[in-house]
XYZ file of C-alpha atoms in Angstrom:
502
model
C -129.242 -52.860 -88.140
C -127.244 -56.055 -88.031
C -127.217 -57.860 -84.730
C -123.478 -58.087 -84.031
C -123.306 -60.024 -80.766
C -119.976 -61.144 -79.330
C -119.778 -64.915 -78.935
C -117.326 -65.732 -76.179
C -115.413 -68.959 -75.775
C -117.870 -70.269 -73.176
C -120.595 -70.139 -75.813
C -118.927 -72.567 -78.178
C -120.711 -75.869 -78.550
C -117.976 -77.538 -80.542
C -114.884 -79.362 -79.480
C -111.823 -77.243 -78.841
C -110.565 -77.888 -82.351
C -113.402 -75.767 -83.655
C -111.848 -72.698 -82.115
C -109.639 -72.748 -85.205
C -112.512 -71.918 -87.473
C -115.574 -70.694 -85.584
C -118.187 -71.978 -83.191
C -121.908 -72.517 -82.974
C -124.189 -70.045 -81.277
C -126.031 -71.759 -78.415
C -128.838 -69.211 -78.200
C -131.584 -71.860 -78.276
C -132.117 -74.203 -75.300
C -131.727 -77.884 -76.057
C -134.966 -79.407 -77.326
C -136.670 -82.141 -75.351
C -137.444 -85.474 -76.960
C -140.278 -85.091 -79.452
C -139.891 -81.310 -79.792
C -139.033 -79.628 -83.062
C -135.323 -78.948 -83.248
C -133.435 -76.240 -85.043
C -130.932 -77.352 -87.674
C -127.285 -76.697 -86.805
C -125.417 -75.969 -90.022
C -121.636 -75.647 -90.439
C -120.679 -73.773 -93.604
C -117.343 -73.500 -95.369
C -116.887 -69.804 -96.116
C -117.961 -66.829 -94.005
C -119.848 -63.976 -95.668
C -117.618 -61.848 -97.872
C -119.936 -58.867 -98.236
C -122.244 -58.784 -95.236
C -124.608 -61.265 -96.921
C -125.613 -58.803 -99.604
C -127.450 -60.718 -102.336
C -125.552 -58.779 -104.996
C -122.408 -60.769 -104.147
C -121.593 -64.475 -103.940
C -123.134 -64.335 -100.460
C -126.459 -64.648 -102.306
C -125.896 -68.382 -102.567
C -125.846 -68.700 -98.779
C -129.226 -66.980 -98.570
C -130.550 -69.307 -101.255
C -129.161 -72.411 -99.525
C -130.987 -71.372 -96.353
C -134.314 -70.968 -98.238
C -134.248 -67.321 -97.186
C -134.422 -65.482 -100.514
C -136.205 -66.436 -103.724
C -136.086 -65.538 -107.407
C -138.676 -65.247 -110.150
C -137.859 -68.726 -111.481
C -136.057 -71.887 -110.385
C -134.045 -74.438 -112.346
C -134.920 -78.111 -112.385
C -132.347 -80.896 -112.560
C -132.029 -80.479 -116.331
C -131.458 -76.735 -116.108
C -134.941 -75.835 -117.384
C -136.778 -72.860 -115.864
C -139.733 -73.503 -113.549
C -142.111 -71.138 -111.684
C -141.132 -69.567 -108.360
C -142.110 -65.956 -107.595
C -143.267 -65.759 -111.203
C -145.970 -68.247 -112.166
C -145.642 -67.905 -115.944
C -143.772 -65.992 -118.628
C -143.740 -65.488 -122.355
C -141.452 -63.889 -124.900
C -143.236 -60.920 -126.479
C -140.606 -60.331 -129.152
C -136.849 -60.765 -129.549
C -136.111 -58.188 -126.868
C -139.021 -58.311 -124.393
C -140.366 -60.878 -121.929
C -143.473 -60.673 -119.730
C -143.429 -62.319 -116.283
C -146.635 -62.784 -114.291
C -146.073 -62.613 -110.542
C -147.352 -65.042 -107.927
C -150.172 -63.503 -105.867
C -150.188 -63.456 -102.080
C -146.415 -63.331 -101.526
C -145.309 -61.485 -98.396
C -141.839 -60.344 -97.440
C -140.477 -61.248 -94.035
C -141.239 -57.755 -92.716
C -144.934 -58.176 -93.574
C -144.987 -56.030 -96.720
C -146.498 -57.483 -99.897
C -144.571 -58.271 -103.064
C -145.745 -56.229 -106.058
C -144.458 -55.555 -109.547
C -142.707 -52.471 -108.151
C -140.861 -54.716 -105.658
C -139.505 -56.759 -108.557
C -138.484 -53.639 -110.488
C -136.675 -52.281 -107.421
C -134.708 -55.482 -106.793
C -133.742 -56.164 -110.398
C -132.822 -52.511 -110.958
C -130.504 -52.628 -107.939
C -128.708 -55.585 -109.510
C -128.587 -53.976 -112.963
C -127.072 -50.777 -111.565
C -124.701 -52.410 -109.077
C -120.945 -51.925 -109.389
C -119.699 -54.507 -109.967
C -122.712 -56.207 -111.476
C -123.678 -59.700 -110.393
C -121.748 -62.046 -112.664
C -124.961 -63.454 -114.183
C -125.365 -60.056 -115.892
C -121.877 -59.989 -117.417
C -122.262 -58.917 -121.041
C -126.017 -58.376 -120.609
C -127.865 -55.066 -120.728
C -131.467 -55.160 -119.622
C -134.211 -52.988 -118.165
C -137.367 -53.785 -116.242
C -140.726 -52.036 -115.912
C -144.091 -52.739 -114.328
C -147.251 -53.829 -116.110
C -149.845 -53.203 -113.449
C -149.286 -54.704 -110.016
C -148.956 -58.326 -111.071
C -146.573 -58.397 -114.046
C -143.230 -57.003 -115.187
C -141.711 -56.502 -118.620
C -137.999 -57.264 -118.906
C -136.237 -55.936 -121.996
C -132.775 -56.784 -123.278
C -130.656 -54.709 -125.649
C -129.740 -57.824 -127.608
C -131.840 -60.998 -127.794
C -131.250 -63.215 -124.775
C -132.695 -66.694 -125.268
C -131.726 -67.695 -121.721
C -133.344 -64.810 -119.861
C -135.654 -67.025 -117.737
C -132.721 -69.207 -116.672
C -130.666 -66.083 -115.977
C -133.340 -64.793 -113.603
C -132.940 -67.930 -111.472
C -129.583 -66.688 -110.142
C -129.706 -66.141 -106.357
C -127.999 -62.790 -107.012
C -131.271 -61.639 -108.607
C -133.420 -62.415 -105.565
C -136.452 -60.234 -104.881
C -136.255 -58.379 -101.545
C -138.438 -55.961 -99.588
C -137.980 -52.213 -99.880
C -136.336 -52.092 -96.439
C -133.333 -54.014 -97.813
C -132.130 -51.180 -100.038
C -130.262 -48.353 -98.332
C -129.621 -44.933 -99.817
C -125.875 -45.686 -99.913
C -126.327 -48.736 -102.143
C -125.834 -51.243 -99.321
C -128.305 -54.135 -99.399
C -129.258 -55.607 -96.013
C -131.140 -58.928 -96.237
C -132.377 -58.998 -92.625
C -136.171 -59.501 -92.497
C -136.326 -58.797 -96.236
C -136.690 -62.101 -98.125
C -139.710 -64.132 -99.212
C -138.422 -67.645 -98.454
C -139.429 -70.282 -95.925
C -136.903 -69.024 -93.329
C -136.472 -65.472 -91.994
C -132.930 -64.162 -91.487
C -133.019 -62.566 -88.039
C -129.358 -62.199 -87.061
C -125.982 -61.834 -88.754
C -123.132 -62.104 -86.268
C -120.308 -60.774 -88.412
C -118.376 -63.604 -90.034
C -119.093 -65.976 -87.147
C -122.726 -67.055 -87.380
C -126.258 -66.307 -88.511
C -129.709 -67.295 -87.306
C -132.973 -67.902 -89.109
C -136.464 -68.832 -88.005
C -139.415 -70.393 -89.802
C -141.560 -67.881 -91.718
C -145.124 -68.501 -90.663
C -146.432 -66.311 -93.492
C -144.691 -68.218 -96.270
C -146.691 -68.508 -99.489
C -145.736 -72.161 -100.013
C -145.386 -75.234 -97.814
C -144.317 -74.284 -94.303
C -140.839 -75.322 -93.224
C -140.634 -78.535 -91.190
C -137.800 -77.174 -89.008
C -138.374 -74.238 -86.635
C -135.122 -72.564 -87.641
C -131.465 -72.767 -88.622
C -128.355 -71.952 -86.588
C -125.514 -71.275 -89.018
C -121.845 -71.230 -88.088
C -119.105 -70.286 -90.528
C -116.211 -72.680 -90.015
C -113.433 -72.230 -92.625
C -111.232 -74.893 -91.014
C -112.014 -78.255 -92.626
C -110.865 -80.332 -89.671
C -113.166 -78.333 -87.420
C -116.170 -78.915 -89.675
C -115.436 -82.635 -89.749
C -115.101 -82.667 -85.956
C -118.506 -80.997 -85.667
C -120.075 -83.816 -87.669
C -118.129 -86.553 -85.894
C -118.980 -85.310 -82.387
C -122.618 -84.505 -83.107
C -122.181 -80.747 -82.685
C -123.568 -80.104 -86.179
C -126.449 -81.666 -88.061
C -125.404 -80.606 -91.545
C -121.861 -79.847 -92.728
C -120.687 -78.332 -96.003
C -117.595 -79.493 -97.879
C -116.158 -82.201 -95.647
C -112.460 -82.501 -96.593
C -111.433 -85.764 -98.198
C -108.608 -86.125 -95.674
C -111.160 -86.301 -92.849
C -113.374 -89.012 -94.336
C -111.568 -91.992 -92.746
C -112.464 -90.535 -89.327
C -116.209 -90.296 -90.054
C -118.841 -93.025 -90.231
C -119.549 -93.799 -93.884
C -123.317 -93.439 -93.473
C -122.875 -89.754 -92.571
C -121.117 -88.942 -95.863
C -122.915 -88.228 -99.149
C -121.063 -87.685 -102.431
C -122.321 -86.340 -105.785
C -120.379 -85.279 -108.902
C -120.834 -81.574 -109.326
C -120.247 -78.846 -111.910
C -117.155 -77.553 -110.120
C -113.723 -77.582 -111.717
C -110.405 -77.184 -109.957
C -108.489 -74.997 -112.419
C -105.046 -73.444 -112.653
C -105.398 -69.881 -114.001
C -102.297 -68.351 -115.623
C -101.797 -64.585 -115.764
C -101.747 -63.652 -119.458
C -101.169 -59.917 -118.921
C -97.916 -59.688 -116.937
C -95.093 -61.962 -115.838
C -93.762 -65.195 -117.272
C -97.125 -66.409 -118.535
C -97.679 -63.409 -120.730
C -95.694 -65.553 -123.197
C -98.031 -68.158 -124.784
C -95.141 -70.603 -125.069
C -94.527 -70.395 -121.330
C -98.202 -71.124 -120.723
C -97.922 -74.102 -123.042
C -94.870 -75.319 -121.138
C -96.786 -75.070 -117.858
C -99.753 -76.933 -119.336
C -97.455 -79.702 -120.576
C -95.890 -80.048 -117.110
C -99.148 -80.691 -115.270
C -99.999 -84.261 -114.255
C -103.593 -84.570 -113.054
C -103.876 -88.174 -111.928
C -101.623 -87.753 -108.863
C -103.899 -84.940 -107.692
C -106.983 -87.131 -107.943
C -105.294 -90.180 -106.406
C -103.318 -88.544 -103.619
C -105.066 -85.308 -102.694
C -108.678 -86.305 -103.346
C -108.155 -90.021 -102.642
C -110.004 -90.945 -105.821
C -113.072 -88.821 -104.985
C -112.749 -86.548 -108.014
C -112.553 -86.886 -111.797
C -109.559 -86.012 -113.994
C -110.416 -82.986 -116.142
C -110.227 -83.101 -119.910
C -111.862 -79.689 -120.206
C -113.586 -76.961 -118.248
C -116.904 -78.847 -118.069
C -117.062 -82.170 -116.275
C -119.297 -85.219 -115.825
C -122.019 -83.230 -114.053
C -122.796 -82.020 -117.606
C -123.025 -85.353 -119.427
C -123.439 -83.703 -122.832
C -120.034 -81.983 -122.676
C -117.588 -84.856 -123.175
C -119.161 -86.271 -126.395
C -119.017 -82.802 -127.996
C -115.465 -81.956 -126.906
C -112.857 -81.535 -129.648
C -109.097 -81.680 -128.980
C -107.679 -78.184 -128.833
C -104.610 -77.300 -130.899
C -101.360 -77.582 -128.980
C -99.062 -74.574 -128.839
C -95.338 -75.185 -129.226
C -93.488 -75.099 -125.937
C -90.191 -73.477 -125.193
C -87.388 -74.276 -122.808
C -87.971 -73.016 -119.302
C -84.827 -71.494 -117.831
C -85.545 -70.638 -114.221
C -88.446 -68.251 -114.761
C -89.708 -67.225 -111.324
C -93.451 -67.518 -110.770
C -95.780 -67.046 -107.786
C -98.372 -69.787 -107.409
C -101.236 -68.833 -105.103
C -104.414 -70.376 -103.738
C -106.640 -70.216 -100.670
C -106.927 -72.355 -97.551
C -110.709 -72.411 -97.120
C -110.940 -75.551 -99.260
C -108.602 -77.884 -97.450
C -107.402 -79.715 -100.560
C -106.172 -76.649 -102.464
C -102.963 -75.962 -100.504
C -101.986 -79.598 -101.040
C -102.797 -79.285 -104.748
C -100.490 -76.268 -104.784
C -97.650 -78.370 -103.358
C -98.037 -80.971 -106.106
C -98.249 -78.356 -108.866
C -95.221 -76.535 -107.496
C -93.238 -79.766 -107.711
C -94.402 -80.450 -111.270
C -93.685 -76.901 -112.448
C -90.298 -76.905 -110.732
C -89.428 -80.124 -112.521
C -90.213 -78.321 -115.794
C -87.709 -75.571 -114.969
C -89.800 -72.910 -113.209
C -88.771 -71.431 -109.875
C -91.999 -71.529 -107.877
C -92.939 -69.379 -104.910
C -96.154 -70.290 -103.107
C -98.681 -68.058 -101.370
C -101.714 -69.335 -99.464
C -104.279 -67.235 -97.582
C -107.938 -67.405 -96.631
C -110.128 -66.616 -99.610
C -111.442 -63.363 -98.170
C -107.857 -62.100 -97.936
C -106.642 -63.211 -101.362
C -109.547 -62.717 -103.786
C -108.854 -59.029 -104.470
C -105.189 -59.661 -105.271
C -106.093 -62.589 -107.539
C -108.589 -60.500 -109.491
C -106.048 -57.686 -109.749
C -103.561 -60.021 -111.446
C -100.954 -59.946 -108.683
C -100.057 -63.644 -109.056
C -98.581 -65.537 -111.986
C -100.752 -68.573 -111.342
C -103.806 -69.134 -109.172
C -105.566 -72.376 -108.245
C -109.313 -71.943 -107.964
C -112.181 -74.305 -107.227
C -114.808 -72.855 -109.577
C -118.472 -73.655 -110.097
C -119.202 -73.743 -113.827
C -123.012 -73.584 -114.012
C -123.845 -71.998 -110.692
C -125.975 -69.141 -111.937
C -128.136 -69.903 -114.951
C -127.701 -73.648 -115.356
C -125.771 -72.758 -118.513
C -121.959 -72.566 -118.468
C -121.733 -69.517 -120.724
C -122.233 -67.153 -117.783
C -119.165 -68.658 -116.103
C -117.161 -68.528 -119.345
C -118.018 -64.867 -119.914
C -117.199 -64.008 -116.315
C -113.824 -65.795 -116.274
C -112.538 -65.488 -119.847
C -114.176 -62.601 -121.730
C -112.227 -59.360 -122.044
C -114.736 -57.574 -119.814
C -115.383 -60.541 -117.512
C -115.808 -59.575 -113.871
C -113.923 -62.639 -112.558
C -111.115 -62.763 -115.099
C -108.260 -63.988 -112.886
C -106.260 -64.962 -115.990
C -106.523 -61.356 -117.280
C -107.393 -62.928 -120.647
C -108.503 -60.764 -123.558
C -108.617 -62.820 -126.739
C -110.831 -61.661 -129.663
C -111.381 -65.237 -130.803
C -112.581 -66.257 -127.355
C -114.920 -63.270 -127.142
C -116.302 -64.019 -130.601
C -116.949 -67.673 -129.738
C -118.718 -66.714 -126.508
C -120.840 -64.101 -128.253
C -121.822 -66.542 -130.975
C -122.919 -69.183 -128.452
C -124.877 -66.661 -126.395
C -127.120 -65.812 -129.353
C -128.331 -69.408 -129.798
C -131.466 -70.743 -128.102
C -131.172 -73.539 -125.549
C -130.686 -76.942 -127.146
C -128.211 -79.059 -129.110
C -126.889 -76.231 -131.297
C -126.163 -74.046 -128.286
C -124.347 -76.891 -126.546
C -122.140 -77.399 -129.605
C -121.317 -73.674 -129.650
C -120.473 -73.772 -125.946
C -117.997 -76.563 -126.549
C -116.467 -74.603 -129.432
C -115.969 -71.700 -127.016
C -114.388 -74.060 -124.484
C -112.010 -75.203 -127.210
C -110.937 -71.625 -127.905
C -110.361 -70.935 -124.208
C -108.291 -74.074 -123.714
C -106.206 -73.195 -126.779
C -104.930 -70.082 -124.975
C -103.674 -72.131 -121.991
C -104.920 -69.287 -119.797
C -106.812 -71.898 -117.813
C -105.572 -75.424 -117.201
C -108.410 -77.579 -115.855
C -107.120 -80.063 -113.294
C -110.035 -82.069 -111.952
C -113.773 -82.026 -111.377
C -114.837 -82.098 -107.761
C -117.659 -83.940 -106.073
C -119.983 -82.740 -103.357
C -118.985 -84.278 -100.040
C -121.718 -83.315 -97.614
C -121.976 -84.443 -94.009
C -125.374 -85.261 -92.504
C -125.859 -86.415 -88.919
C -127.982 -89.498 -88.302
C -131.012 -87.402 -87.367
C -130.772 -85.047 -90.355
C -133.603 -85.695 -92.817
C -134.244 -84.320 -96.306
C -131.193 -82.106 -96.661
C -130.853 -81.160 -100.310
C -127.868 -82.645 -102.161
C -127.618 -80.054 -104.865
C -124.775 -80.181 -107.412
C -125.314 -76.486 -108.179
C -124.988 -75.497 -104.501
C -128.189 -73.435 -104.585
C -130.254 -75.433 -102.117
C -129.331 -77.084 -98.852
C -131.959 -76.547 -96.143
C -135.448 -76.629 -97.683
C -139.001 -76.732 -96.389
C -138.687 -80.521 -96.045
C -135.441 -80.495 -94.055
C -135.728 -81.445 -90.388
C -134.160 -83.241 -87.443
C -135.898 -86.530 -86.780
C -137.963 -86.647 -83.603
C -136.130 -88.052 -80.600
C -132.625 -87.179 -81.870
C -130.318 -85.650 -79.255
């Protein structure tokens, strides 16, 4: 059962401004000088699906070093051992993964080949599937207690990288309920045990003393979900948080420079246009919208120069993309005569509503009549995916899952993509994606990926605006927080609060 404790206003450690977005759970007494101290973490988005690893909530579990996968990705996107120590391709369709011995789940049970089959089968059979499995059909079986065989219907040269997705984490049997609900409490293998989930307010973890690898330096993590950007910045500024996700650019002048850390990341701020219904069903209207967009004012004024103007879907975090990019053919535009459109976005990322204001002005100047709609992400995602808006501004990670952008492209732009906000179904796009997916990792695959990007951009279903940078806040005592462009790691076994910090 989830521990759903009410956290009253007297329990809030943050300044009053934090009441806008959440508060920290003061369940632990304050540590004395020299004692180990728990890490207080302020995160951007609350759980969307009860922290089930079959949703995007999986990335929270991964960032807390709570759940683990068979393999990890290094900085170059190559697969490295994790819960699997080695693997080999048996033939075009089958791979053998040898499992790490001596791995225990947080409830004390031991990881076996059957544990891996159970977890991967749950993901394979989930509805909807984790996005890393979009367009992929696979099956998994045991080979004794210490190995599994994973088979794909069509050859998948990136299967090891695919298995690094946090949505394919391996959990204990207790996690899987008869009704299909997956509960991660006391069920992972990572360095920290998830012990409490307090709704969409907070979560708590403690160090796993039975961890197979290096023991965590910190005794635990106190997580608060604080959607309000000003509140997260206040937590960092006042010392109420040790580690803060996604500090808004607008708050940076109020924070000491040494507490701010910035890294270009594979995340693109994109305007998705609805190709199925409404004004943008017309390709010429999409072309007119694309021609109206001016990106530099967004970078200069909204992001205060802390972003990069987008020439395509893939940005400078993938340095191979720009040299391979080809200009996409321009569609002829038509005169816009007062077509009414609804432009929507979400408020969880503080910059996006302001981006919406700028885009509304630019589109209005081109002749569109623009209505705006802004909600929290949890309250707008379903409508966006259902195609209820003409245009939607999304901050989107492009290589979050496999280290390869094809998974994102399939998810967002293939006919059967599970995150197809643009409602795009273009045979040429699908063909380009399928062709790239069949090529082994390397230069030829990268060229095919850029050809697929070219086809997507030619539809004007997605208008890339800018590439974001990680802006992460770390208090003076915070040591060894991970600065991960892929947003998979944050608190690791090395993360700690320096001795003597208040």
